[in-house]
Coordinates of N, CA and C in Angstrom, one line a residue:
M517 N -69.1 36.3 -164.7 CA -69.4 35.2 -164.7 C -68.4 35.2 -165.3
N518 N -67.1 33.8 -165.1 CA -66.0 33.9 -165.0 C -65.7 32.7 -165.5
E519 N -66.6 31.7 -165.9 CA -66.5 30.4 -166.3 C -64.8 29.9 -166.2
N520 N -64.1 29.9 -165.2 CA -62.9 29.2 -165.1 C -61.9 29.3 -166.3
F521 N -62.4 30.9 -166.4 CA -61.2 31.8 -167.8 C -60.1 31.9 -167.2
Q522 N -58.7 31.9 -168.0 CA -57.6 32.3 -167.4 C -57.0 33.5 -168.3
A523 N -57.6 33.7 -169.3 CA -56.4 34.7 -170.6 C -57.9 35.8 -170.8
I524 N -58.8 35.3 -170.2 CA -60.3 36.6 -170.9 C -61.2 36.4 -169.6
N525 N -61.8 37.7 -169.9 CA -63.2 37.6 -168.8 C -64.2 37.7 -169.7
Y526 N -65.4 37.2 -168.8 CA -66.7 36.8 -170.0 C -67.5 37.3 -169.1
S527 N -68.0 38.4 -169.5 CA -69.7 38.8 -168.5 C -70.9 39.0 -169.5
Q528 N -72.1 39.2 -168.8 CA -73.0 39.4 -169.8 C -74.2 40.3 -168.5
S529 N -74.4 41.4 -169.4 CA -75.5 42.4 -169.0 C -76.4 43.1 -170.0
N530 N -77.5 43.8 -170.0 CA -78.2 44.2 -170.7 C -78.3 43.8 -172.3
G531 N -78.4 42.1 -172.0 CA -78.4 42.2 -174.0 C -77.0 41.9 -174.2
I532 N -75.9 42.3 -173.6 CA -74.5 42.7 -174.4 C -73.5 41.5 -173.5
A533 N -72.8 40.8 -174.2 CA -71.7 39.7 -173.7 C -70.4 40.9 -173.6
T534 N -69.5 40.5 -173.2 CA -68.5 41.2 -173.2 C -67.2 40.3 -173.0
I535 N -66.3 40.3 -174.0 CA -65.3 39.1 -173.8 C -64.4 40.2 -173.8
L536 N -63.2 40.1 -172.5 CA -62.3 41.7 -172.2 C -61.2 40.9 -171.8
L537 N -59.9 40.7 -173.2 CA -58.6 40.2 -173.3 C -58.3 40.2 -172.1
N538 N -58.0 39.4 -171.2 CA -57.3 40.0 -170.1 C -56.3 39.7 -169.7
R539 N -54.9 40.3 -169.8 CA -53.3 39.6 -170.0 C -53.0 40.8 -170.5
P540 N -53.2 42.2 -169.7 CA -52.8 43.4 -169.7 C -51.2 43.5 -169.6
S541 N -50.2 42.6 -168.7 CA -49.0 42.7 -168.6 C -48.0 42.6 -170.0
A542 N -48.8 41.7 -171.2 CA -48.4 41.5 -171.6 C -49.4 41.8 -172.9
Y543 N -49.2 43.2 -172.9 CA -50.5 44.0 -174.1 C -51.6 42.9 -174.7
N544 N -51.8 42.1 -174.3 CA -53.6 41.2 -174.4 C -53.0 40.3 -175.3
A545 N -51.6 40.1 -175.7 CA -50.9 39.0 -176.5 C -51.7 38.0 -176.6
F546 N -52.0 36.6 -177.5 CA -52.6 35.7 -178.1 C -51.4 35.2 -177.2
T547 N -52.3 33.6 -176.6 CA -51.8 32.4 -176.2 C -52.5 31.6 -176.7
E548 N -52.0 30.2 -176.9 CA -53.6 28.9 -177.3 C -54.3 29.0 -176.0
T549 N -54.1 29.7 -174.9 CA -55.3 29.1 -173.9 C -56.4 30.9 -174.3
M550 N -55.7 31.4 -175.0 CA -56.3 32.7 -175.4 C -57.4 32.9 -176.3
N551 N -56.5 32.0 -177.3 CA -57.5 31.7 -178.8 C -58.9 30.9 -178.3
L552 N -58.2 29.8 -177.5 CA -59.4 28.8 -177.2 C -60.5 29.5 -176.7
E553 N -60.0 30.0 -175.3 CA -61.2 30.9 -174.5 C -62.1 32.0 -175.3
I554 N -61.5 32.7 -176.2 CA -62.1 33.5 -177.3 C -63.4 32.7 -177.7
M555 N -63.4 31.6 -178.2 CA -64.3 30.3 -178.8 C -65.2 30.0 -178.2
K556 N -64.5 29.9 -176.9 CA -65.7 29.1 -175.8 C -66.1 30.6 -175.6
A557 N -66.2 31.9 -175.1 CA -67.0 32.9 -174.6 C -68.0 33.4 -175.9
L558 N -67.3 33.0 -176.9 CA -68.0 33.2 -178.1 C -69.3 32.1 -178.6
R559 N -69.5 31.1 -178.5 CA -70.2 30.0 -177.7 C -71.2 29.8 -177.0
L560 N -70.8 31.3 -175.9 CA -71.6 30.6 -174.8 C -72.7 32.3 -174.9
A561 N -71.9 33.2 -176.1 CA -72.8 34.2 -176.2 C -73.9 33.8 -177.3
V562 N -73.3 32.7 -178.2 CA -73.8 32.6 -179.6 C -75.1 31.8 -178.6
K563 N -75.4 31.1 -177.7 CA -76.5 29.7 -177.0 C -77.5 30.8 -176.0
D564 N -76.7 32.1 -175.5 CA -77.2 32.6 -174.1 C -78.3 33.6 -175.5
D565 N -79.6 33.0 -174.7 CA -80.8 34.1 -175.6 C -81.0 35.0 -175.1
L566 N -80.7 35.6 -174.2 CA -80.4 37.0 -173.9 C -79.6 37.8 -174.1
V567 N -78.3 37.1 -175.0 CA -77.4 37.4 -175.1 C -77.7 38.1 -176.8
R568 N -77.7 39.3 -177.2 CA -77.9 39.9 -178.8 C -76.9 41.1 -179.0
C569 N -76.0 40.7 -178.5 CA -74.9 41.9 -179.2 C -73.8 41.1 -178.4
I570 N -72.4 41.5 -178.8 CA -70.7 40.7 -178.4 C -70.3 42.1 -178.3
V571 N -69.0 42.3 -177.4 CA -68.1 43.2 -177.9 C -66.7 42.6 -176.9
I572 N -66.0 42.9 -178.3 CA -64.6 42.2 -177.2 C -63.8 43.9 -177.4
T573 N -63.2 44.1 -176.1 CA -62.5 44.5 -176.2 C -60.9 44.1 -175.3
G574 N -60.1 45.5 -174.5 CA -59.1 44.6 -173.9 C -58.8 45.3 -172.7
A575 N -57.9 44.7 -171.8 CA -57.5 45.1 -170.5 C -56.6 46.0 -170.4
G576 N -56.5 47.1 -170.0 CA -55.1 48.1 -169.5 C -55.2 48.5 -170.7
K577 N -53.8 49.0 -171.1 CA -53.4 50.2 -172.2 C -53.7 49.9 -173.8
A578 N -53.4 48.1 -174.1 CA -53.7 47.9 -175.4 C -54.8 47.0 -175.6
F579 N -55.4 46.8 -177.2 CA -56.5 46.1 -177.4 C -56.0 44.9 -177.1
C580 N -54.7 44.1 -178.4 CA -54.0 43.2 -178.5 C -53.2 43.2 -179.2
S581 N -52.2 42.6 -179.2 CA -50.7 42.9 -179.6 C -50.4 42.0 -180.5
G582 N -51.1 41.3 -180.5 CA -50.7 39.6 -181.6 C -50.8 38.7 -180.9
E583 N -49.4 37.8 -181.5 CA -49.6 36.5 -180.9 C -47.8 37.3 -180.3
D584 N -48.2 36.0 -178.9 CA -46.7 36.3 -177.7 C -46.0 35.4 -178.7
L585 N -45.0 36.7 -179.0 CA -43.2 36.1 -179.4 C -42.9 35.3 -178.8
A586 N -43.2 35.3 -177.1 CA -42.2 34.7 -176.6 C -41.9 33.0 -177.0
G587 N -43.0 32.4 -177.5 CA -43.0 31.3 -177.4 C -43.0 30.8 -178.9
I588 N -42.3 31.8 -179.6 CA -42.1 31.7 -181.2 C -40.4 31.4 -181.6
D589 N -39.9 30.7 -182.6 CA -38.5 30.3 -182.6 C -38.4 30.7 -184.1
T590 N -37.3 29.9 -184.4 CA -37.5 29.8 -186.0 C -37.1 28.0 -186.3
N591 N -38.0 27.1 -184.7 CA -38.8 25.9 -185.8 C -40.1 26.0 -185.5
T592 N -40.6 27.3 -184.9 CA -42.2 27.3 -185.1 C -43.3 27.1 -186.6
N593 N -43.6 26.0 -187.2 CA -44.3 26.0 -187.8 C -45.2 26.9 -188.0
H594 N -45.2 27.9 -188.7 CA -46.5 28.7 -188.8 C -48.0 28.2 -189.1
A595 N -48.0 27.7 -190.1 CA -48.9 27.5 -190.8 C -49.5 26.4 -189.9
T596 N -48.6 25.4 -189.3 CA -49.6 24.8 -187.9 C -50.2 25.5 -187.1
L597 N -49.3 26.8 -186.6 CA -50.1 27.4 -185.7 C -51.3 28.0 -186.4
L598 N -51.1 28.8 -187.4 CA -52.3 29.6 -187.8 C -53.7 28.0 -188.2
R599 N -53.5 27.0 -188.9 CA -54.9 25.9 -188.6 C -55.3 25.7 -187.1
K600 N -54.5 25.8 -186.6 CA -55.2 24.9 -185.3 C -55.4 26.4 -184.2
R601 N -54.5 27.0 -184.2 CA -55.2 28.3 -183.5 C -56.5 29.1 -183.9
Y602 N -55.6 30.0 -184.7 CA -56.4 31.3 -185.6 C -57.4 30.9 -186.0
H603 N -57.5 29.9 -187.2 CA -58.1 29.9 -188.0 C -59.6 28.9 -187.1
P604 N -59.6 28.6 -186.6 CA -60.6 28.1 -186.2 C -61.4 29.6 -185.5
M605 N -60.8 30.5 -184.8 CA -61.3 31.7 -183.4 C -61.7 32.9 -184.6
M606 N -61.5 32.9 -186.1 CA -61.6 33.9 -187.3 C -62.7 32.9 -187.6
E607 N -62.9 31.6 -188.0 CA -64.0 31.2 -188.3 C -65.7 31.3 -187.6
A608 N -65.2 31.4 -186.4 CA -66.0 31.0 -184.9 C -66.6 32.6 -185.5
M609 N -65.8 33.5 -185.2 CA -66.3 35.0 -185.3 C -67.2 34.7 -186.4
R610 N -66.5 35.0 -187.6 CA -67.5 35.1 -189.6 C -68.9 34.2 -189.1
K611 N -68.8 33.3 -188.6 CA -70.2 32.5 -188.5 C -70.7 32.8 -187.0
T612 N -70.3 33.5 -186.2 CA -71.6 34.2 -185.1 C -72.6 34.6 -185.8
S613 N -73.6 34.3 -184.9 CA -75.1 35.0 -185.9 C -74.8 36.6 -185.2
K614 N -74.9 36.7 -184.1 CA -74.8 37.9 -183.2 C -73.5 39.0 -183.8
P615 N -74.2 40.6 -184.0 CA -73.0 41.3 -184.2 C -71.7 41.0 -182.9
I616 N -71.4 41.5 -183.7 CA -69.8 41.1 -183.3 C -69.1 42.6 -183.0
V617 N -69.0 43.8 -181.7 CA -68.0 44.6 -182.2 C -66.5 44.4 -181.6
A618 N -65.9 45.5 -181.9 CA -64.4 45.5 -181.5 C -64.6 46.8 -181.1
A619 N -63.8 46.5 -179.6 CA -64.4 48.2 -178.6 C -62.6 48.4 -178.9
V620 N -61.8 49.2 -179.7 CA -60.6 48.9 -179.9 C -60.0 50.3 -178.9
N621 N -59.4 50.0 -177.3 CA -59.3 50.9 -176.3 C -57.7 51.1 -176.7
G622 N -56.9 50.6 -177.2 CA -55.5 50.7 -177.2 C -55.1 50.0 -178.6
T623 N -53.6 50.2 -178.9 CA -53.0 49.5 -180.2 C -53.9 48.0 -180.1
A624 N -53.9 48.1 -181.9 CA -54.1 46.2 -182.1 C -53.0 46.3 -183.1
A625 N -52.6 45.3 -183.1 CA -51.1 44.8 -184.2 C -51.1 43.5 -184.1
G626 N -50.8 43.1 -185.2 CA -50.6 41.9 -185.7 C -52.0 41.3 -185.9
A627 N -52.1 39.9 -185.2 CA -53.3 39.1 -185.2 C -54.4 39.7 -184.7
G628 N -53.8 40.8 -183.7 CA -54.8 41.6 -183.0 C -55.3 42.4 -184.1
M629 N -55.1 43.1 -185.0 CA -55.2 43.9 -185.7 C -56.6 43.3 -186.5
S630 N -55.6 41.8 -186.8 CA -57.1 40.8 -187.8 C -58.1 40.9 -186.7
L631 N -58.2 39.9 -185.6 CA -58.9 40.6 -184.9 C -59.7 41.3 -184.6
A632 N -59.9 42.6 -184.8 CA -60.4 43.4 -185.0 C -60.8 43.7 -186.4
L633 N -60.5 43.6 -187.0 CA -60.7 43.1 -188.6 C -62.5 42.5 -188.6
A634 N -61.6 40.8 -188.0 CA -63.0 40.2 -188.2 C -64.4 40.9 -187.2
A635 N -64.5 41.7 -186.9 CA -65.7 41.9 -186.0 C -66.6 42.4 -186.9
D636 N -67.7 42.5 -186.7 CA -68.6 43.5 -187.3 C -68.5 45.0 -187.6
F637 N -68.5 45.6 -186.5 CA -67.7 47.0 -186.4 C -66.9 47.1 -185.1
R638 N -66.1 49.0 -185.5 CA -65.2 48.6 -184.8 C -65.3 50.1 -184.4
L639 N -65.1 50.5 -183.0 CA -64.9 51.3 -182.3 C -63.4 52.1 -181.9
V640 N -63.4 53.1 -181.8 CA -61.5 53.5 -181.6 C -61.9 54.9 -180.7
K641 N -60.2 54.7 -180.3 CA -60.6 56.5 -179.5 C -59.5 56.9 -180.7
P642 N -59.2 58.7 -180.8 CA -58.2 59.4 -182.0 C -57.1 58.3 -181.6
D643 N -56.7 58.4 -180.7 CA -55.0 58.2 -180.5 C -54.8 56.5 -180.9
V644 N -55.7 55.9 -180.9 CA -55.2 54.5 -181.2 C -54.4 54.2 -181.9
K645 N -54.0 52.6 -182.0 CA -52.9 52.8 -183.6 C -53.3 51.0 -183.9
F646 N -53.4 51.1 -184.9 CA -53.6 49.7 -185.8 C -52.2 50.1 -186.8
V647 N -51.8 48.8 -186.0 CA -50.3 47.8 -186.9 C -50.4 46.7 -187.1
S648 N -50.1 46.4 -188.9 CA -49.7 45.6 -189.2 C -49.1 44.1 -188.8
A649 N -47.6 45.6 -188.8 CA -46.7 44.5 -187.8 C -45.6 43.2 -188.2
F650 N -46.8 42.6 -189.1 CA -45.7 41.3 -189.7 C -44.6 41.7 -190.5
I651 N -45.1 42.7 -191.3 CA -43.7 42.7 -192.7 C -42.1 43.2 -191.3
N652 N -42.4 43.5 -190.0 CA -41.1 43.9 -189.3 C -40.3 42.7 -188.9
I653 N -41.3 41.2 -188.7 CA -40.3 40.6 -188.6 C -40.7 39.3 -189.7
G654 N -40.7 39.9 -191.0 CA -40.3 38.9 -192.1 C -41.4 38.1 -192.4
L655 N -42.7 38.1 -192.0 CA -44.0 37.3 -191.9 C -45.3 38.3 -193.1
I656 N -46.5 37.6 -193.3 CA -47.1 38.2 -193.9 C -47.9 38.5 -192.8
P657 N -49.2 39.5 -193.2 CA -50.7 39.3 -192.6 C -50.8 38.4 -192.8
D658 N -51.9 38.1 -191.6 CA -52.9 36.5 -191.4 C -53.8 37.3 -190.7
S659 N -54.6 35.4 -190.5 CA -55.3 35.5 -189.8 C -56.8 36.1 -190.4
G660 N -57.0 35.6 -191.7 CA -58.0 36.3 -192.3 C -57.3 38.2 -192.7
F661 N -56.5 38.6 -192.3 CA -56.0 40.0 -192.6 C -56.3 40.5 -194.3
L662 N -55.3 39.9 -195.1 CA -55.6 40.0 -196.1 C -56.9 39.8 -197.2
Y663 N -58.1 39.0 -196.7 CA -58.9 38.9 -197.0 C -60.2 40.1 -196.3
I664 N -59.7 40.5 -195.2 CA -61.1 41.1 -195.2 C -60.5 42.7 -195.6
L665 N -59.5 43.0 -195.0 CA -59.0 44.6 -195.2 C -59.1 45.1 -196.5
P666 N -58.3 44.3 -197.9 CA -58.8 45.2 -198.7 C -61.0 45.6 -199.4
R667 N -61.6 44.3 -198.8 CA -62.7 44.5 -199.2 C -63.1 46.4 -198.1
L668 N -62.6 45.9 -197.3 CA -63.2 47.1 -195.9 C -63.0 48.6 -196.6
I669 N -61.7 48.8 -197.0 CA -60.4 49.7 -197.4 C -60.1 49.9 -198.9
G670 N -60.3 49.0 -199.5 CA -60.0 48.9 -200.8 C -58.0 48.0 -201.4
Y671 N -58.2 47.6 -202.2 CA -56.8 47.0 -202.6 C -55.6 48.0 -202.3
A672 N -55.5 49.0 -202.9 CA -54.5 50.0 -202.8 C -54.0 50.2 -201.5
K673 N -54.7 50.6 -200.8 CA -54.6 51.2 -199.0 C -54.7 49.9 -198.3
A674 N -54.9 49.0 -198.9 CA -55.0 47.5 -198.0 C -53.3 46.9 -198.2
L675 N -52.7 47.2 -199.3 CA -51.5 47.0 -199.8 C -50.2 48.2 -199.2
E676 N -50.9 48.9 -199.4 CA -49.8 50.0 -198.3 C -49.5 49.8 -197.0
I677 N -50.5 49.9 -196.5 CA -50.3 49.1 -195.2 C -50.0 48.0 -194.5
S678 N -50.2 46.6 -195.4 CA -49.6 45.8 -194.6 C -48.0 45.4 -195.7
I679 N -47.6 46.2 -196.9 CA -46.2 46.0 -196.8 C -45.7 47.0 -195.9
L680 N -46.2 48.4 -195.8 CA -45.2 49.4 -195.6 C -45.4 49.7 -193.7
G681 N -46.0 48.6 -193.3 CA -46.4 48.6 -191.7 C -46.4 49.9 -191.2
K682 N -46.3 50.8 -191.8 CA -46.9 52.4 -191.2 C -47.6 52.1 -190.1
P683 N -48.0 52.6 -189.0 CA -49.8 52.6 -188.1 C -50.3 53.6 -188.4
I684 N -51.7 53.6 -188.4 CA -52.7 54.0 -188.6 C -53.9 54.3 -187.3
T685 N -53.4 55.7 -187.3 CA -54.4 56.5 -185.8 C -55.6 55.6 -186.1
G686 N -56.1 55.8 -184.6 CA -57.5 55.9 -184.6 C -58.7 56.6 -185.5
K687 N -58.3 58.0 -185.7 CA -58.9 59.4 -186.4 C -58.5 58.5 -187.8
E688 N -57.1 58.2 -188.3 CA -56.8 57.6 -189.7 C -58.0 56.6 -190.0
A689 N -58.0 55.5 -189.3 CA -58.9 54.4 -189.2 C -60.1 54.4 -189.6
Y690 N -60.8 55.6 -189.0 CA -62.1 56.3 -189.5 C -62.6 57.6 -190.6
Q691 N -61.7 58.2 -190.7 CA -61.5 58.8 -192.2 C -61.6 57.5 -193.3
L692 N -60.7 56.4 -192.9 CA -60.7 55.6 -193.8 C -61.6 54.3 -194.3
G693 N -63.1 54.5 -193.2 CA -64.0 53.8 -193.3 C -63.8 52.2 -192.5
L694 N -62.8 52.4 -192.2 CA -61.9 50.9 -191.2 C -63.2 51.6 -189.8
A695 N -62.9 52.6 -189.1 CA -63.6 52.6 -187.8 C -65.0 52.8 -188.0
T696 N -66.0 52.2 -187.1 CA -67.3 52.8 -187.5 C -67.4 53.8 -186.6
E697 N -67.2 54.1 -185.3 CA -67.2 55.7 -184.5 C -66.0 55.5 -184.6
L698 N -65.1 57.4 -184.2 CA -64.8 57.9 -183.5 C -65.0 58.7 -182.3
I699 N -64.7 57.9 -181.0 CA -65.0 58.4 -179.8 C -64.0 58.1 -178.8
D700 N -64.1 60.0 -178.2 CA -63.0 60.3 -177.2 C -62.8 60.1 -176.1
S701 N -61.6 59.1 -175.7 CA -61.5 58.5 -174.2 C -62.5 59.3 -173.2
S702 N -62.6 60.2 -172.9 CA -63.8 61.1 -171.8 C -64.9 60.6 -172.1
E703 N -65.1 59.7 -173.0 CA -66.7 59.5 -173.1 C -67.1 57.4 -174.0
W704 N -65.3 57.7 -173.2 CA -65.5 55.9 -174.1 C -66.5 54.8 -173.5
D705 N -66.5 54.4 -172.3 CA -67.2 53.7 -171.4 C -68.6 54.1 -171.9
E706 N -69.0 55.2 -171.6 CA -70.8 55.9 -172.4 C -71.2 55.8 -173.6
K707 N -70.3 55.9 -174.9 CA -70.3 55.5 -176.0 C -70.5 54.0 -176.0
V708 N -69.5 53.7 -176.0 CA -68.8 52.7 -176.3 C -70.8 51.5 -175.8
S709 N -71.3 51.4 -174.6 CA -72.3 51.2 -174.2 C -73.4 51.5 -175.1
A710 N -73.5 52.4 -175.3 CA -74.8 53.0 -176.1 C -75.0 52.6 -177.1
F711 N -73.8 52.3 -178.1 CA -73.3 51.7 -179.1 C -74.1 50.1 -179.2
S712 N -73.6 49.6 -178.4 CA -73.7 48.3 -178.2 C -75.5 48.5 -177.4
Q713 N -75.8 49.0 -177.0 CA -76.9 48.7 -176.1 C -78.0 49.0 -177.9
K714 N -77.9 50.1 -178.8 CA -79.0 50.2 -179.9 C -78.6 48.8 -181.0
L715 N -77.5 48.2 -180.8 CA -77.2 46.7 -181.6 C -77.9 46.1 -181.0
A716 N -77.9 45.8 -179.5 CA -79.0 44.6 -178.6 C -80.2 45.0 -178.7
A717 N -80.8 46.3 -179.1 CA -82.4 46.4 -178.9 C -82.8 46.6 -180.6
L718 N -81.8 46.3 -182.0 CA -82.4 45.6 -183.0 C -83.0 44.5 -183.0
P719 N -84.0 44.3 -183.9 CA -84.1 42.8 -184.4 C -83.5 41.7 -184.6
T720 N -82.8 41.0 -183.7 CA -81.7 40.2 -183.8 C -81.9 39.2 -185.0
K721 N -82.4 38.6 -185.3 CA -82.8 37.6 -186.9 C -82.4 38.3 -188.0
S722 N -83.3 39.5 -188.2 CA -82.5 40.4 -189.4 C -81.0 40.5 -189.5
V723 N -80.3 41.2 -188.1 CA -79.8 41.3 -187.9 C -78.5 40.2 -188.2
S724 N -78.6 38.6 -188.2 CA -78.3 38.0 -188.1 C -78.2 37.8 -190.0
L725 N -79.1 37.8 -190.4 CA -79.4 37.4 -192.0 C -79.0 38.3 -192.4
I726 N -78.3 39.7 -192.5 CA -78.1 40.2 -192.9 C -76.8 40.1 -192.6
K727 N -75.8 40.1 -192.2 CA -74.3 39.6 -191.8 C -74.4 38.3 -192.7
R728 N -75.1 37.3 -192.6 CA -75.1 36.4 -193.5 C -74.7 36.5 -194.4
Y729 N -75.6 37.1 -195.0 CA -75.8 36.6 -196.6 C -75.0 38.5 -197.2
M730 N -74.4 39.3 -196.7 CA -73.6 39.9 -197.2 C -72.5 39.0 -197.3
L731 N -72.0 39.1 -196.5 CA -70.6 38.2 -196.2 C -70.7 37.2 -198.0
D732 N -71.8 36.6 -198.2 CA -72.0 35.6 -198.9 C -72.0 36.5 -199.9
G733 N -72.6 37.4 -200.2 CA -73.0 38.3 -201.3 C -71.3 38.9 -202.2
M734 N -70.6 39.3 -201.2 CA -69.0 39.2 -201.6 C -68.5 38.7 -202.6
N735 N -68.8 37.5 -202.8 CA -68.5 36.2 -203.7 C -69.6 35.5 -204.3
L736 N -70.5 35.9 -204.5 CA -71.6 35.3 -205.9 C -72.0 36.4 -206.7
P737 N -72.5 35.2 -207.7 CA -73.1 36.2 -209.3 C -74.4 36.8 -208.5
F738 N -74.7 37.9 -208.9 CA -76.2 39.1 -208.6 C -77.4 38.2 -208.8
D739 N -77.5 37.1 -209.9 CA -79.1 36.7 -209.8 C -78.8 35.7 -208.6
N740 N -77.9 34.7 -208.2 CA -77.6 34.1 -207.0 C -77.7 34.7 -206.0
M741 N -77.3 35.9 -205.8 CA -77.8 36.7 -204.4 C -79.3 37.0 -204.3
L742 N -79.7 37.9 -205.8 CA -81.0 38.2 -205.1 C -82.0 36.7 -205.2
E743 N -81.7 35.7 -205.2 CA -82.2 34.5 -204.8 C -82.4 34.5 -203.2
K744 N -81.1 34.4 -202.5 CA -80.8 34.4 -201.2 C -81.7 34.8 -200.5
E745 N -81.3 36.7 -201.2 CA -82.5 37.9 -200.6 C -83.6 37.6 -200.4
A746 N -84.3 37.0 -201.3 CA -85.9 36.0 -201.6 C -85.9 35.3 -200.1
Q747 N -85.0 34.3 -200.3 CA -85.1 33.0 -199.3 C -84.7 33.9 -197.7
A748 N -84.0 35.0 -197.6 CA -84.0 35.4 -196.1 C -84.7 35.9 -195.6
Q749 N -85.6 37.2 -196.7 CA -86.6 37.5 -196.7 C -87.8 36.6 -196.5
R750 N -88.0 36.0 -196.4 CA -89.0 34.5 -196.1 C -88.9 34.8 -194.5
I751 N -87.5 34.0 -194.3 CA -87.5 33.8 -193.1 C -88.0 35.1 -191.6
A752 N -86.9 36.5 -192.0 CA -87.5 37.6 -191.4 C -88.4 38.0 -191.6
G753 N -89.4 37.3 -192.8 CA -91.0 37.9 -192.5 C -91.9 37.1 -191.7
M754 N -91.2 36.1 -191.1 CA -91.7 34.7 -189.7 C -91.5 35.2 -188.6
S755 N -90.7 35.8 -188.4 CA -89.7 36.6 -187.5 C -90.7 37.5 -186.5
K756 N -91.1 36.9 -185.4 CA -91.8 37.7 -184.7 C -90.9 39.0 -184.5
D757 N -89.7 40.0 -184.6 CA -89.5 41.2 -185.0 C -90.3 41.8 -186.2
H758 N -90.5 41.3 -186.7 CA -91.4 41.7 -188.2 C -92.6 41.9 -187.5
H759 N -93.0 41.0 -187.7 CA -94.5 41.2 -186.9 C -94.6 42.7 -185.7
E760 N -94.1 42.7 -185.1 CA -93.5 43.7 -184.2 C -93.5 45.0 -184.8
G761 N -92.4 45.0 -186.1 CA -91.8 46.4 -186.5 C -93.2 46.8 -187.3
L762 N -93.8 46.0 -188.0 CA -95.3 45.8 -188.9 C -96.5 47.0 -188.2
Q763 N -96.7 45.7 -186.7 CA -97.7 46.3 -186.2 C -97.6 47.8 -185.3
A764 N -96.5 48.1 -185.4 CA -95.8 49.7 -185.2 C -95.7 50.8 -185.4
F765 N -95.3 49.9 -186.9 CA -95.7 51.3 -188.0 C -97.1 51.4 -188.1
K766 N -97.8 50.7 -188.0 CA -99.5 51.0 -188.4 C -99.9 51.3 -187.3
E767 N -99.3 51.6 -186.2 CA -99.8 52.2 -184.5 C -99.1 53.7 -184.7
K768 N -98.1 53.4 -185.6 CA -96.8 55.3 -185.3 C -96.9 55.0 -184.1
R769 N -95.4 54.0 -183.4 CA -95.3 54.1 -182.1 C -94.1 53.3 -182.7
K770 N -93.3 53.6 -181.5 CA -91.5 53.2 -181.7 C -92.1 51.4 -181.5
P771 N -90.9 50.4 -182.3 CA -91.2 49.0 -181.8 C -90.4 48.9 -180.9
T772 N -90.6 47.6 -179.9 CA -90.3 47.0 -179.0 C -89.8 45.5 -179.3
F773 N -88.6 45.0 -179.8 CA -88.3 44.3 -180.4 C -87.4 43.4 -179.7
V774 N -87.7 42.1 -179.7 CA -87.3 41.4 -178.8 C -86.1 39.9 -178.9
G775 N -85.8 40.2 -180.2 CA -85.0 39.3 -180.7 C -85.1 37.5 -181.7
K776 N -86.5 37.6 -181.5 CA -86.8 36.5 -182.2 C -88.0 36.6 -183.1

């Protein structure tokens, strides 16, 4: 399935939608077209009842090298650029109800690192590099970077990465808790597929509610969060997957969730 995409490829199989950033000659650098197409692909995945997990990865050697600087000069209004192209994309990822996996196959730099951070899970090869990069051209990390990174790994380390601009390897990212799994290149395709299929087989409604309310809970008082948990549990309790899970428990068998 191509859907007339130019900067990405979109495909769906076995409950998994794959968004492949497809500008390998430019290390999958962002263009306006790519930003818009990622949002379109996310909408397709959300609307498709067969999709229960979304994977974002890159073609060629890189995951994503950030904004294509060929289109940037001293007259560029960076605030307008962010508000028009990056903020909608990051907000779309945050609001996407289905789990998003960043399969970081190569360097994730600048806004490409922000893209990986915005995913729910990050799978990495040991030698890939996460590079803040912004400081090297006199800018600050953006596209949600300053919000998400300290929440993932803590303020002190996030500040160090942002200001010093030192690359982090996949192995270091895993040690910091930034990456979910560390996967050797020889097993990459197999293990990315296995991880994604595992997510796709989970009760999708529960996954969606956990994702939504855990994000809310980062900024809510404890008593407010308790009430939100109660509301969410009522919704989960009415799902077909809860009924299946309960029945499977009573029958001492493995549940078969259908995502509803």
